[in-house]
Short mmCIF file of C-alpha atoms (C1' of nucleotides) in Angstrom, two decimals:
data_model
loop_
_atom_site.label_atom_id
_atom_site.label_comp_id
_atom_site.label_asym_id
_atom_site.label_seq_id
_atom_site.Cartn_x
_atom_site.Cartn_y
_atom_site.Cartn_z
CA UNK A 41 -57.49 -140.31 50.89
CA UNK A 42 -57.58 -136.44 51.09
CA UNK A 43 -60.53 -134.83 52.55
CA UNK A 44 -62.32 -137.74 51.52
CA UNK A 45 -63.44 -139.00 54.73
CA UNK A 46 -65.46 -135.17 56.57
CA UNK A 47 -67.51 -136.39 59.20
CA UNK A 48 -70.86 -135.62 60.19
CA UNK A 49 -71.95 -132.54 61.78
CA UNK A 50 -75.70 -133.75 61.23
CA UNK A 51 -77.63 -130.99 63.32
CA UNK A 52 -76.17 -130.99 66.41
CA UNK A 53 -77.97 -128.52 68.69
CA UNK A 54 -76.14 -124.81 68.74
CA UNK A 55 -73.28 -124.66 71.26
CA UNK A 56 -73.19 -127.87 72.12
CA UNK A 57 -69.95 -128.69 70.62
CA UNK A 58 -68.26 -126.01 72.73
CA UNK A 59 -69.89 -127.68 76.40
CA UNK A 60 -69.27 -131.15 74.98
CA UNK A 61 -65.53 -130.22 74.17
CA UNK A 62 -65.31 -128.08 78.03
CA UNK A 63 -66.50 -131.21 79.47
CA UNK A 64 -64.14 -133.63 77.58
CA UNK A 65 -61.42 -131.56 78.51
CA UNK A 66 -62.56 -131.29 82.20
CA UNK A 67 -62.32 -134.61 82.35
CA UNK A 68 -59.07 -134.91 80.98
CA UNK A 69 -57.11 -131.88 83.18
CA UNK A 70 -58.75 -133.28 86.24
CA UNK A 71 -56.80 -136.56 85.38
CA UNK A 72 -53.77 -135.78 83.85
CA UNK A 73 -53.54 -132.00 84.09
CA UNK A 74 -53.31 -129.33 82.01
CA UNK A 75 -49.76 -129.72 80.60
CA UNK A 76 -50.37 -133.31 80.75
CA UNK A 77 -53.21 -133.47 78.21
CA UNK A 78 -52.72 -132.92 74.36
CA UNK A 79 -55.40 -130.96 72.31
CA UNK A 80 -55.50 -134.15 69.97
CA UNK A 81 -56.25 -135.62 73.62
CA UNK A 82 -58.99 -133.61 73.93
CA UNK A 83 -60.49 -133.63 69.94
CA UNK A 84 -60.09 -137.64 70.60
CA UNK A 85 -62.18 -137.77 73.41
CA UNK A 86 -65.05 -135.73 71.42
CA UNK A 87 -64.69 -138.05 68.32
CA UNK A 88 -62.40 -135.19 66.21
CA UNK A 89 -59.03 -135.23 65.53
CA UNK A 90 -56.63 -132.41 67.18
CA UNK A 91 -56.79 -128.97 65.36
CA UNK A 92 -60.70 -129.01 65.06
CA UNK A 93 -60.89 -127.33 68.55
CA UNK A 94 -59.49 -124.59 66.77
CA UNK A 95 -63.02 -123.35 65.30
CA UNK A 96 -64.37 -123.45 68.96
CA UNK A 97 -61.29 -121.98 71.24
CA UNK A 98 -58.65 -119.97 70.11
CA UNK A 99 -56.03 -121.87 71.86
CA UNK A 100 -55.95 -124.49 74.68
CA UNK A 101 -54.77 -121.71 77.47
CA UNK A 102 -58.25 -119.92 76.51
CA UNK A 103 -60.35 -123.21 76.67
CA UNK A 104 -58.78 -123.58 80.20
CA UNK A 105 -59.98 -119.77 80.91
CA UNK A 106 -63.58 -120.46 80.18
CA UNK A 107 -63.51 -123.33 81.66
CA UNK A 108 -62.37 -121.93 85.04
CA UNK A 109 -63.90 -118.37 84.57
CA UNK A 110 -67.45 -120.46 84.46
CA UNK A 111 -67.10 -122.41 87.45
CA UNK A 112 -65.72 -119.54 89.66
CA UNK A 113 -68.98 -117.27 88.31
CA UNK A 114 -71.34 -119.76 88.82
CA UNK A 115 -70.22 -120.72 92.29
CA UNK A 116 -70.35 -117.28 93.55
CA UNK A 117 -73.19 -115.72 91.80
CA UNK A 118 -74.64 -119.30 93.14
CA UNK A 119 -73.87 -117.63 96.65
CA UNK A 120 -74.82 -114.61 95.88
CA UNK A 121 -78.09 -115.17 95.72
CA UNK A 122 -78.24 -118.04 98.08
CA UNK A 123 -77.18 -115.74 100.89
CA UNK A 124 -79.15 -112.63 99.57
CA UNK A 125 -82.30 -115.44 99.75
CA UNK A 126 -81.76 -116.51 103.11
CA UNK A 127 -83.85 -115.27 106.28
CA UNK A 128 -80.34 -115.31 108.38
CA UNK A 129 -77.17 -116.06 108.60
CA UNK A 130 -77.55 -119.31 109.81
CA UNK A 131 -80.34 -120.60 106.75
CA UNK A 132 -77.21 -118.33 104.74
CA UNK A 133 -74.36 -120.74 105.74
CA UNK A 134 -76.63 -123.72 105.03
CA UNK A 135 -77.37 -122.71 101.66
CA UNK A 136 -73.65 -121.86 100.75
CA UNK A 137 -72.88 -125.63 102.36
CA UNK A 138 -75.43 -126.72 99.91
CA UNK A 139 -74.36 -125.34 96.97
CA UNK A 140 -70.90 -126.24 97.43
CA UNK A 141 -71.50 -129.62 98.63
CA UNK A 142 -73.95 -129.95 95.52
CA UNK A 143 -71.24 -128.79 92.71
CA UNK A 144 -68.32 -130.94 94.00
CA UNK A 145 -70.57 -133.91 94.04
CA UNK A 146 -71.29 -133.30 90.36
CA UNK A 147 -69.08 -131.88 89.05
CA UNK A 148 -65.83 -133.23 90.23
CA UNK A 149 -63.56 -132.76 87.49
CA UNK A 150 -64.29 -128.82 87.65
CA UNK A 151 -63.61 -128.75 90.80
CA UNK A 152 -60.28 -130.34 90.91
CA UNK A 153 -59.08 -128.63 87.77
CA UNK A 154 -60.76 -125.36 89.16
CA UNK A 155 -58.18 -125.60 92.09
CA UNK A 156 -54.95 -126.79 90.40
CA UNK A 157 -54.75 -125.34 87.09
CA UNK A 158 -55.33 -121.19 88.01
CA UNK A 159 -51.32 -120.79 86.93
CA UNK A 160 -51.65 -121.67 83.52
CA UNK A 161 -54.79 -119.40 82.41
CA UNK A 162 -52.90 -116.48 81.38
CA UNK A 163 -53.72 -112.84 82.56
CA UNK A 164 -56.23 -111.08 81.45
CA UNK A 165 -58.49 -114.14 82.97
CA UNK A 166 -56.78 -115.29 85.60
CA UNK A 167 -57.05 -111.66 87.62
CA UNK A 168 -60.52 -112.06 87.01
CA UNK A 169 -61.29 -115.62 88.42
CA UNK A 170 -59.05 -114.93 90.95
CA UNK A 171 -61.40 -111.68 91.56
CA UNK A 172 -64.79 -113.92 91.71
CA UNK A 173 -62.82 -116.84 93.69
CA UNK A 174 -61.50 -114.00 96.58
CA UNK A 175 -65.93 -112.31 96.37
CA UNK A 176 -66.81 -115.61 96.97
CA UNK A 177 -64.26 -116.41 100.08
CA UNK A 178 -65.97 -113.22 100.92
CA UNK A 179 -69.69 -114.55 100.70
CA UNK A 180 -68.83 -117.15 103.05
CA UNK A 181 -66.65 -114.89 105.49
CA UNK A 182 -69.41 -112.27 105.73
CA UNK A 183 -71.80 -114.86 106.80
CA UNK A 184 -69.64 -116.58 109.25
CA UNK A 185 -68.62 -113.00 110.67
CA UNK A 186 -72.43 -112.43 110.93
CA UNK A 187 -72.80 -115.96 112.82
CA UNK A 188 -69.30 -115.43 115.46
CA UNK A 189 -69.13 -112.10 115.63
CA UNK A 190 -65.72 -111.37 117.74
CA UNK A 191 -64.02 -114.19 115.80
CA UNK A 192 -60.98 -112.29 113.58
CA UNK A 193 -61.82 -112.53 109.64
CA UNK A 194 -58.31 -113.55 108.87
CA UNK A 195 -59.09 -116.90 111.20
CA UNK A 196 -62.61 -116.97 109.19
CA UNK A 197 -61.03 -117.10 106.46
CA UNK A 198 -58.54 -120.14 107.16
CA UNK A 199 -61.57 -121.87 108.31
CA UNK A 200 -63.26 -121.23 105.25
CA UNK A 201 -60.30 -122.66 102.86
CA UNK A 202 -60.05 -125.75 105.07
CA UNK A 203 -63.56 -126.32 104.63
CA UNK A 204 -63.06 -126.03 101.10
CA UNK A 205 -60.91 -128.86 101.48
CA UNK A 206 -62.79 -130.89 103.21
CA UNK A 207 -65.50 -130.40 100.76
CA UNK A 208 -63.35 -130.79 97.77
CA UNK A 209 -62.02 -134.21 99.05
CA UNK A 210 -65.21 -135.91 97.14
CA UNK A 211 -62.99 -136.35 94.02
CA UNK A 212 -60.13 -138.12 95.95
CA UNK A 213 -62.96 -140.51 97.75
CA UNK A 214 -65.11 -141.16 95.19
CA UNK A 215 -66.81 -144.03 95.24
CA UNK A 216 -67.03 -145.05 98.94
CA UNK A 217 -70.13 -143.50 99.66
CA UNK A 218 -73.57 -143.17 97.73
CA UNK A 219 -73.95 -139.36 96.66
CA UNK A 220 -76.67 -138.95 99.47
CA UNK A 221 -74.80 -140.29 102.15
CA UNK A 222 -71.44 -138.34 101.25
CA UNK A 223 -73.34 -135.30 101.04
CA UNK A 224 -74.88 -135.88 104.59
CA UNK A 225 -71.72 -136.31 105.79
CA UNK A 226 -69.52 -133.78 104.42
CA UNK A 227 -72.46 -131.23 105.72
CA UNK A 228 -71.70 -132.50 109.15
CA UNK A 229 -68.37 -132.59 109.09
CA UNK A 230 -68.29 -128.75 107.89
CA UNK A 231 -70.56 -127.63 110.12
CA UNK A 232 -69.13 -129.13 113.14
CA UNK A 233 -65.58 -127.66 111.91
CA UNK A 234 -66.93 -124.12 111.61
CA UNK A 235 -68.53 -123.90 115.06
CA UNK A 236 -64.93 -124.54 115.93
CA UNK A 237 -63.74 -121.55 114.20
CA UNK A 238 -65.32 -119.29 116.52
CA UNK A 239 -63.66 -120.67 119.99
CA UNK B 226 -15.34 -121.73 76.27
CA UNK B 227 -15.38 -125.49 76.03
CA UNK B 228 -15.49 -126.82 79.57
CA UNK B 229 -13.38 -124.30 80.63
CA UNK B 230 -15.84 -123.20 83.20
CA UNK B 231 -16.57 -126.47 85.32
CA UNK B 232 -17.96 -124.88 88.31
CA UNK B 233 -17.24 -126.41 92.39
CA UNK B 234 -18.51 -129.40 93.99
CA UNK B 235 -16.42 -127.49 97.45
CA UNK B 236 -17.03 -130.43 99.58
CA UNK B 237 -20.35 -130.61 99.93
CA UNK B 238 -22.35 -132.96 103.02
CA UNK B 239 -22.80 -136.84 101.52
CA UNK B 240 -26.13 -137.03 99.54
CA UNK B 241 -26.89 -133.39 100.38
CA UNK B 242 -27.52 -133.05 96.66
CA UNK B 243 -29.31 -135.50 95.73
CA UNK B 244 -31.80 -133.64 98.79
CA UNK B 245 -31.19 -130.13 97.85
CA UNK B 246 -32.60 -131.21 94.12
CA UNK B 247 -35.52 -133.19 95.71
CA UNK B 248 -36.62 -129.97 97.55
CA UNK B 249 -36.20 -127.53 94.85
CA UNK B 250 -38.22 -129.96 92.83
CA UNK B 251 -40.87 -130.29 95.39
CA UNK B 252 -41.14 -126.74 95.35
CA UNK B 253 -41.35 -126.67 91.15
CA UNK B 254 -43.64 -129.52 90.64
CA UNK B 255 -46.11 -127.81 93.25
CA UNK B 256 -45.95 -124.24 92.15
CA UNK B 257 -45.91 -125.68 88.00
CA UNK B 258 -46.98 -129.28 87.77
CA UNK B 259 -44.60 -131.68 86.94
CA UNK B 260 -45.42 -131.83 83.38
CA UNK B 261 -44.86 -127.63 83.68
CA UNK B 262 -41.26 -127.94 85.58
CA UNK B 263 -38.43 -128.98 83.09
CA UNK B 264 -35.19 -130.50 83.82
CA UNK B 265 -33.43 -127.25 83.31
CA UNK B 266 -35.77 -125.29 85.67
CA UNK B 267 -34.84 -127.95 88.58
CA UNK B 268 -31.42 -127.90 87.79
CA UNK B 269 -31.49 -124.28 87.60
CA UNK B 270 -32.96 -123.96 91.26
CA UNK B 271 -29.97 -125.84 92.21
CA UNK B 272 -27.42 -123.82 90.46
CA UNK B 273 -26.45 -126.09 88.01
CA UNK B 274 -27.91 -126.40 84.36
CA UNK B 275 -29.93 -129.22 83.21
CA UNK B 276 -28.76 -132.46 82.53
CA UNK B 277 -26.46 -132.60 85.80
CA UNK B 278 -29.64 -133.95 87.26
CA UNK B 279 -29.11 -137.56 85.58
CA UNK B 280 -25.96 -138.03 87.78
CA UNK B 281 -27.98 -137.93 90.85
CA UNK B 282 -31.50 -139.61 89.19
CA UNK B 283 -31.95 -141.57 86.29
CA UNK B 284 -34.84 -139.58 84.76
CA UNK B 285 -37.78 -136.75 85.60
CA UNK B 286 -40.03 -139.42 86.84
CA UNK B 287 -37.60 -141.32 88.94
CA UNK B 288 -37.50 -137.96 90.94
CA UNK B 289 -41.20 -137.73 91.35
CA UNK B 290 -41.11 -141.26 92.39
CA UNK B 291 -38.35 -141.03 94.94
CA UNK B 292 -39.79 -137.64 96.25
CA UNK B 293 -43.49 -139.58 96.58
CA UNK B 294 -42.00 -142.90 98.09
CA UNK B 295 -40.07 -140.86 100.78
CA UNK B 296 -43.30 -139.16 101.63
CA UNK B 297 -45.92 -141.65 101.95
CA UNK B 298 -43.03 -143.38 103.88
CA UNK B 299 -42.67 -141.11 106.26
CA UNK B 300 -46.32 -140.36 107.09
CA UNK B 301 -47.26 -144.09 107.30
CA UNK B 302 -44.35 -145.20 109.64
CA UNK B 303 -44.70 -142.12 111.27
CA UNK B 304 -48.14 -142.97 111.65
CA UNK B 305 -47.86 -146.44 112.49
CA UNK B 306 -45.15 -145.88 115.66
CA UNK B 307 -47.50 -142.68 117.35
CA UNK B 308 -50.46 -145.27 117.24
CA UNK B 309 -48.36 -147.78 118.55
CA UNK B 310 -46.85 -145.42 121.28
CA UNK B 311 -50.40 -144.18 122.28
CA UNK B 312 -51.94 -145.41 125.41
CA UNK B 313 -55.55 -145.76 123.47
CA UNK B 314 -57.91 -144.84 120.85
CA UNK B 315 -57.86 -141.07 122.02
CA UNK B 316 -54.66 -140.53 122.18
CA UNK B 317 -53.68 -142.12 118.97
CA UNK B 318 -56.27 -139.70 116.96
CA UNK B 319 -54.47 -136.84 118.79
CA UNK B 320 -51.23 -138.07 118.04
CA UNK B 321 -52.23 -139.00 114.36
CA UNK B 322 -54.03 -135.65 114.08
CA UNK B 323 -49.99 -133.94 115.25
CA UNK B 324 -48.16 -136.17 112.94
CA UNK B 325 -50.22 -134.91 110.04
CA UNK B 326 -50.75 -131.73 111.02
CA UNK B 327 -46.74 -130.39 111.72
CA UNK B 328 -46.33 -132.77 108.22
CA UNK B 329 -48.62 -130.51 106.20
CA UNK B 330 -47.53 -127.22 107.79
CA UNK B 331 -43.60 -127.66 107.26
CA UNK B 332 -43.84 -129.42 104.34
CA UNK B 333 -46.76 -127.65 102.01
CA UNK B 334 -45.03 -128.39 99.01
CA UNK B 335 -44.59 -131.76 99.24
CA UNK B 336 -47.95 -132.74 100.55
CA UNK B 337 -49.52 -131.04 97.42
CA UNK B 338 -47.26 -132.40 94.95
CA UNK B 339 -47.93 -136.32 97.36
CA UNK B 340 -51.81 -135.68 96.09
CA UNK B 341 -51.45 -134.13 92.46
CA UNK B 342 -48.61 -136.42 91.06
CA UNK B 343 -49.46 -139.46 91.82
CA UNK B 344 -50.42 -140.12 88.14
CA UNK B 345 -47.18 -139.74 86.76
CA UNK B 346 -45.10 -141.86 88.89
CA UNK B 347 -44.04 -145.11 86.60
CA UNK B 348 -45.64 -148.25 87.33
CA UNK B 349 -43.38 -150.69 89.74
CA UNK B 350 -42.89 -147.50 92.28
CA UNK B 351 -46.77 -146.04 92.02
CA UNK B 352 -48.19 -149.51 93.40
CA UNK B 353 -46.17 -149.55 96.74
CA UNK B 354 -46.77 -145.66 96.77
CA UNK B 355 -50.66 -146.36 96.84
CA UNK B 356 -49.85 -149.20 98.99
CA UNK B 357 -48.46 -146.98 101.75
CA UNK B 358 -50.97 -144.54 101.36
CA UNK B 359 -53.85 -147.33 102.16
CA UNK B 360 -52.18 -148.00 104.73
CA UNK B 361 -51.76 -144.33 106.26
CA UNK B 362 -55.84 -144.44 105.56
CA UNK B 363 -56.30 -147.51 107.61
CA UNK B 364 -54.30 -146.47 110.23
CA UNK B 365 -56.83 -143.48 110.25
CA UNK B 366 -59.48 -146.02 110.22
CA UNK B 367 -58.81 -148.13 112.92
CA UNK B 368 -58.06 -146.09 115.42
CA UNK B 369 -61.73 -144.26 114.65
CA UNK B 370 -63.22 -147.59 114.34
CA UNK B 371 -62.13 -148.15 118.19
CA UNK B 372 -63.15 -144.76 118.83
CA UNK B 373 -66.82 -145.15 117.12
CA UNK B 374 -67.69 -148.29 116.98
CA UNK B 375 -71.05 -149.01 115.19
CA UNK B 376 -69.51 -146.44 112.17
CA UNK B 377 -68.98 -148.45 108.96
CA UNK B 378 -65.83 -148.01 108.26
CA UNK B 379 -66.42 -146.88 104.27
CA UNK B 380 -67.99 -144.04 106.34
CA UNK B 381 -65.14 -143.67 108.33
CA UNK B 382 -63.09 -143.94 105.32
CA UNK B 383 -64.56 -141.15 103.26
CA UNK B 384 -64.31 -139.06 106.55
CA UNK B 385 -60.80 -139.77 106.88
CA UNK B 386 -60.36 -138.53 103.16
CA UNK B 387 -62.27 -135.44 104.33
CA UNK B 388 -60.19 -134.34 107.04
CA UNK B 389 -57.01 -134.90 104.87
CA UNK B 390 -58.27 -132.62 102.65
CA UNK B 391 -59.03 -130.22 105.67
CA UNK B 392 -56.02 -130.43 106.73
CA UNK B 393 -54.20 -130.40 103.74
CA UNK B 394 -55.71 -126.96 102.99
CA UNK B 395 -52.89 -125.15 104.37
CA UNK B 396 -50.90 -124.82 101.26
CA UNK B 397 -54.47 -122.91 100.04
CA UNK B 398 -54.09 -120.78 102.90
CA UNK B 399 -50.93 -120.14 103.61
CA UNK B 400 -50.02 -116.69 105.09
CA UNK B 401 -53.60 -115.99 106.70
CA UNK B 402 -52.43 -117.12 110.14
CA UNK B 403 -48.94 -117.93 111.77
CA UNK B 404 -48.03 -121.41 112.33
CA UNK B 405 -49.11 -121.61 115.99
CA UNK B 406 -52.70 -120.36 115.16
CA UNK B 407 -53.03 -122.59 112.10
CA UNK B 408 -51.80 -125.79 114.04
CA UNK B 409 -54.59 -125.20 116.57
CA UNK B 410 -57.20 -124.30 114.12
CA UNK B 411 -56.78 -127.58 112.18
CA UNK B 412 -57.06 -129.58 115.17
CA UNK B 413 -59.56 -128.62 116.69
CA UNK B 414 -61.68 -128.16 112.78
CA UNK B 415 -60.32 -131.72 112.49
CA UNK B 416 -61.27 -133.04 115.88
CA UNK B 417 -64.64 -131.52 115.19
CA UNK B 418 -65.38 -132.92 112.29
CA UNK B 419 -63.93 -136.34 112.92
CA UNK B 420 -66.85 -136.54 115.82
CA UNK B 421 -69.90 -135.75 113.41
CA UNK B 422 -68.86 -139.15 111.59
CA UNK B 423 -70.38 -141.36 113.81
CA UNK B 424 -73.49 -140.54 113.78
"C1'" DC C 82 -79.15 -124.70 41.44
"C1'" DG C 83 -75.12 -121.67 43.67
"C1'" DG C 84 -72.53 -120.26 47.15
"C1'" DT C 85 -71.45 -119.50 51.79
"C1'" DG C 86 -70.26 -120.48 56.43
"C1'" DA C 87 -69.65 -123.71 60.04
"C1'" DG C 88 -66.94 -127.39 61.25
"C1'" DG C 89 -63.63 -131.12 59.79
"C1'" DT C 90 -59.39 -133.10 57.60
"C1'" DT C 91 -54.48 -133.95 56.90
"C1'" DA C 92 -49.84 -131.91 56.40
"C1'" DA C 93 -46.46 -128.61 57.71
"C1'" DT C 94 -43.83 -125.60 61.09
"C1'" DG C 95 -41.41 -124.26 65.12
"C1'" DA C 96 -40.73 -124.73 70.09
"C1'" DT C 97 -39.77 -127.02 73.81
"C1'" DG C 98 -37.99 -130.60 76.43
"C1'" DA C 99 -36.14 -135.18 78.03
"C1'" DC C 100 -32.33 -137.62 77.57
"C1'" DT C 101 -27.52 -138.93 75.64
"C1'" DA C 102 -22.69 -138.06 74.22
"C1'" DA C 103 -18.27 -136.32 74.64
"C1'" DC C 104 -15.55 -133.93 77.16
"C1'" DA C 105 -13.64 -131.25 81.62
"C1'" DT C 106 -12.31 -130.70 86.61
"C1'" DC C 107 -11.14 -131.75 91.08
"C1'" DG C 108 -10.46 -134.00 95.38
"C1'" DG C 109 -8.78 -137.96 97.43
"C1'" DG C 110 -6.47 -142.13 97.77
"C1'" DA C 111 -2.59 -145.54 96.06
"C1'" DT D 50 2.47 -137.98 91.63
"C1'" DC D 51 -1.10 -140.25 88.97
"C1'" DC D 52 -5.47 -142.11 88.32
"C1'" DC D 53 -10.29 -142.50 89.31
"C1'" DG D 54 -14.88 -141.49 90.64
"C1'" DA D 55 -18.05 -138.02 91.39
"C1'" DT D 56 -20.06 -134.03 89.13
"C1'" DG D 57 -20.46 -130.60 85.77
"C1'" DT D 58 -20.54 -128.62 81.09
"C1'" DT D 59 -22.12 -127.90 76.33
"C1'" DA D 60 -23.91 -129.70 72.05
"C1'" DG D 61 -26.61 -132.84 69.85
"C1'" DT D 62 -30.84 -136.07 69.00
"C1'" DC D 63 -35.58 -137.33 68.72
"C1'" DA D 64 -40.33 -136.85 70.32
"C1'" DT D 65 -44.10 -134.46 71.32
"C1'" DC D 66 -47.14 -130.70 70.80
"C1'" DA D 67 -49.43 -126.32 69.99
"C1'" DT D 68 -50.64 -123.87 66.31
"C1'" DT D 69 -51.26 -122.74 61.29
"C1'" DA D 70 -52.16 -123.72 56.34
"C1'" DA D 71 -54.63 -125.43 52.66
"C1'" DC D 72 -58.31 -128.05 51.43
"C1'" DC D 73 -62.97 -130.43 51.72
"C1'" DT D 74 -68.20 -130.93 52.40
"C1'" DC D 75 -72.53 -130.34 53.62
"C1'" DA D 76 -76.69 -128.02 55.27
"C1'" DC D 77 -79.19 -124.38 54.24
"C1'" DC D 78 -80.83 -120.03 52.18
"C1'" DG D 79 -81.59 -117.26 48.21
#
DNA sequence: CGGTGAGGTTAATGATGACTAACATCGGGA
DNA sequence: TCCCGATGTTAGTCATCATTAACCTCACCG
């Protein structure tokens, strides 16, 4: 019974293991949460057993920093160019309600693991989401400074975390809306709760 | 050095322990997680070392679940009597929108740990937990259903979820703007948005 | 073929942590 | 005054878990 047993490998396409464990383990913090989830949790759900993650991630703390570091990068370079692409501020704020709307519908688990588990990814990483989360607060406040001028950034930037919030809900309500419909909605909703943040 | 140093209960206020722990651990499980907080750390807060907990709960979870109960008790009753109170459909949003509101402001710690945790509450106590918090919801979704009639109320569910999650942003926020500010913020984001769902 | 590297496997190992046991202390009745 | 209940204390105990060690195996390249 030793070693007898390997497994099959059997030409599975480069990298794949690595997004196919990140995913798993999404999954799994968005549920249970980080402290709450083994690493034989997370080698179970991709059909290994435990210390195999080991040849992919040095340790579960830096699987959680990749994790995170990816989402924060793509959302803001997302908005980066979103708002660099836009005519105005006002196409600007649509396209950042877009892409946010568009990455908590699918990807929910990254979302809610991308705003609970920040604490446990330890520091060289975490100053650096925490960097590319606060540039892309920014993205958002710059626009919405553009659209009210006269409205104080600090009061900008409240609005902008609640809308987060409201966007970021999708995980808690899934299910009681088709993706289309939810996304009309939530777009509504935010929009009509920014105009307030001007008054 | 055995039990020489016993340490002074000094009178303290009925029960005020057994609430002085809850807090502390509201404040641990939202910073940490409550698989991150150990018993030590919440008896630490409190001043006294570890396993004194156990004469005030029988176990880790039993706290959660006490802490969670007491929550989704208050908001639902408090809930239920402002709706009651309220002279119609306007004023009960408005008053529902307060109750929440001064809940999520004075409270941030427990209202995160009320929508993180839920998962690790034991069995008998998570069902009447969930149970109260449907309830809170359809309190939400009544008194919009009056208000926009013609709205399916899934619709009108999901919205509700989205304005919690506006709402509950302040935790995410904290610091940006005083109380006052916030208080008026969120309303009138919530208000806003609560509108664009009937169409 | 021969060996090498990527990716797995099963057994330690060492911490940490929840919970229990055995034992104090003290304030407040009887 | 003496006992008891409420609260603490410190030292186990037993699991669980991250991480490491030591070993396999297979695809592929020369």
């Amino acid at each position: 019974m030793r070693g007898v047993t390997t497994a099959q490998p059997l030409t599975r396409g480069r990298g794949s293991r690595r997004a196919e464990i990140l995913e798993a383990a999404a999954a799994l913090f968005a549920a249970r949460g980080f402290h709450g989830t083994s690493i034989e949790d997370i080698g179970g759900a991709v059909g290994t057993s435990g210390p195999a993650l080991y040849r992919h991630f040095s340790g579960k703390e830096a699987l959680l920093a990749e994790m995170l570091l990816d989402v924060s990068e793509r959302l803001h370079t997302s908005a980066a160019n979103r708002v660099t692409e836009a005519p105005d501020a006002e196409h600007a704020l649509d396209a950042l309600l877009t892409g946010q709307i568009e990455f908590a519908l699918s990807h929910p688990a990254l979302i809610t693991v991308h705003d609970r588990e920040l604490g446990n990814v330890p520091e060289p990483a975490r100053r650096q989401i925490r960097r590319l989360q606060r540039l892309y607060v920014e993205e958002w406040v710059t626009v919405l400074s553009e659209l009210y001028p006269g409205c104080p950034p600090p009061r900008l930037r409240a609005a902008t975390h609640a809308v987060f919030g409201l966007l970021n809900s999708t995980p808690h309500s899934a299910g009681e809306l088709d993706p289309e419909a939810m996304a009309g909605l939530l777009r509504s909703m935010a929009r009509a709760a920014l105009a307030r943040a001007q008054s």
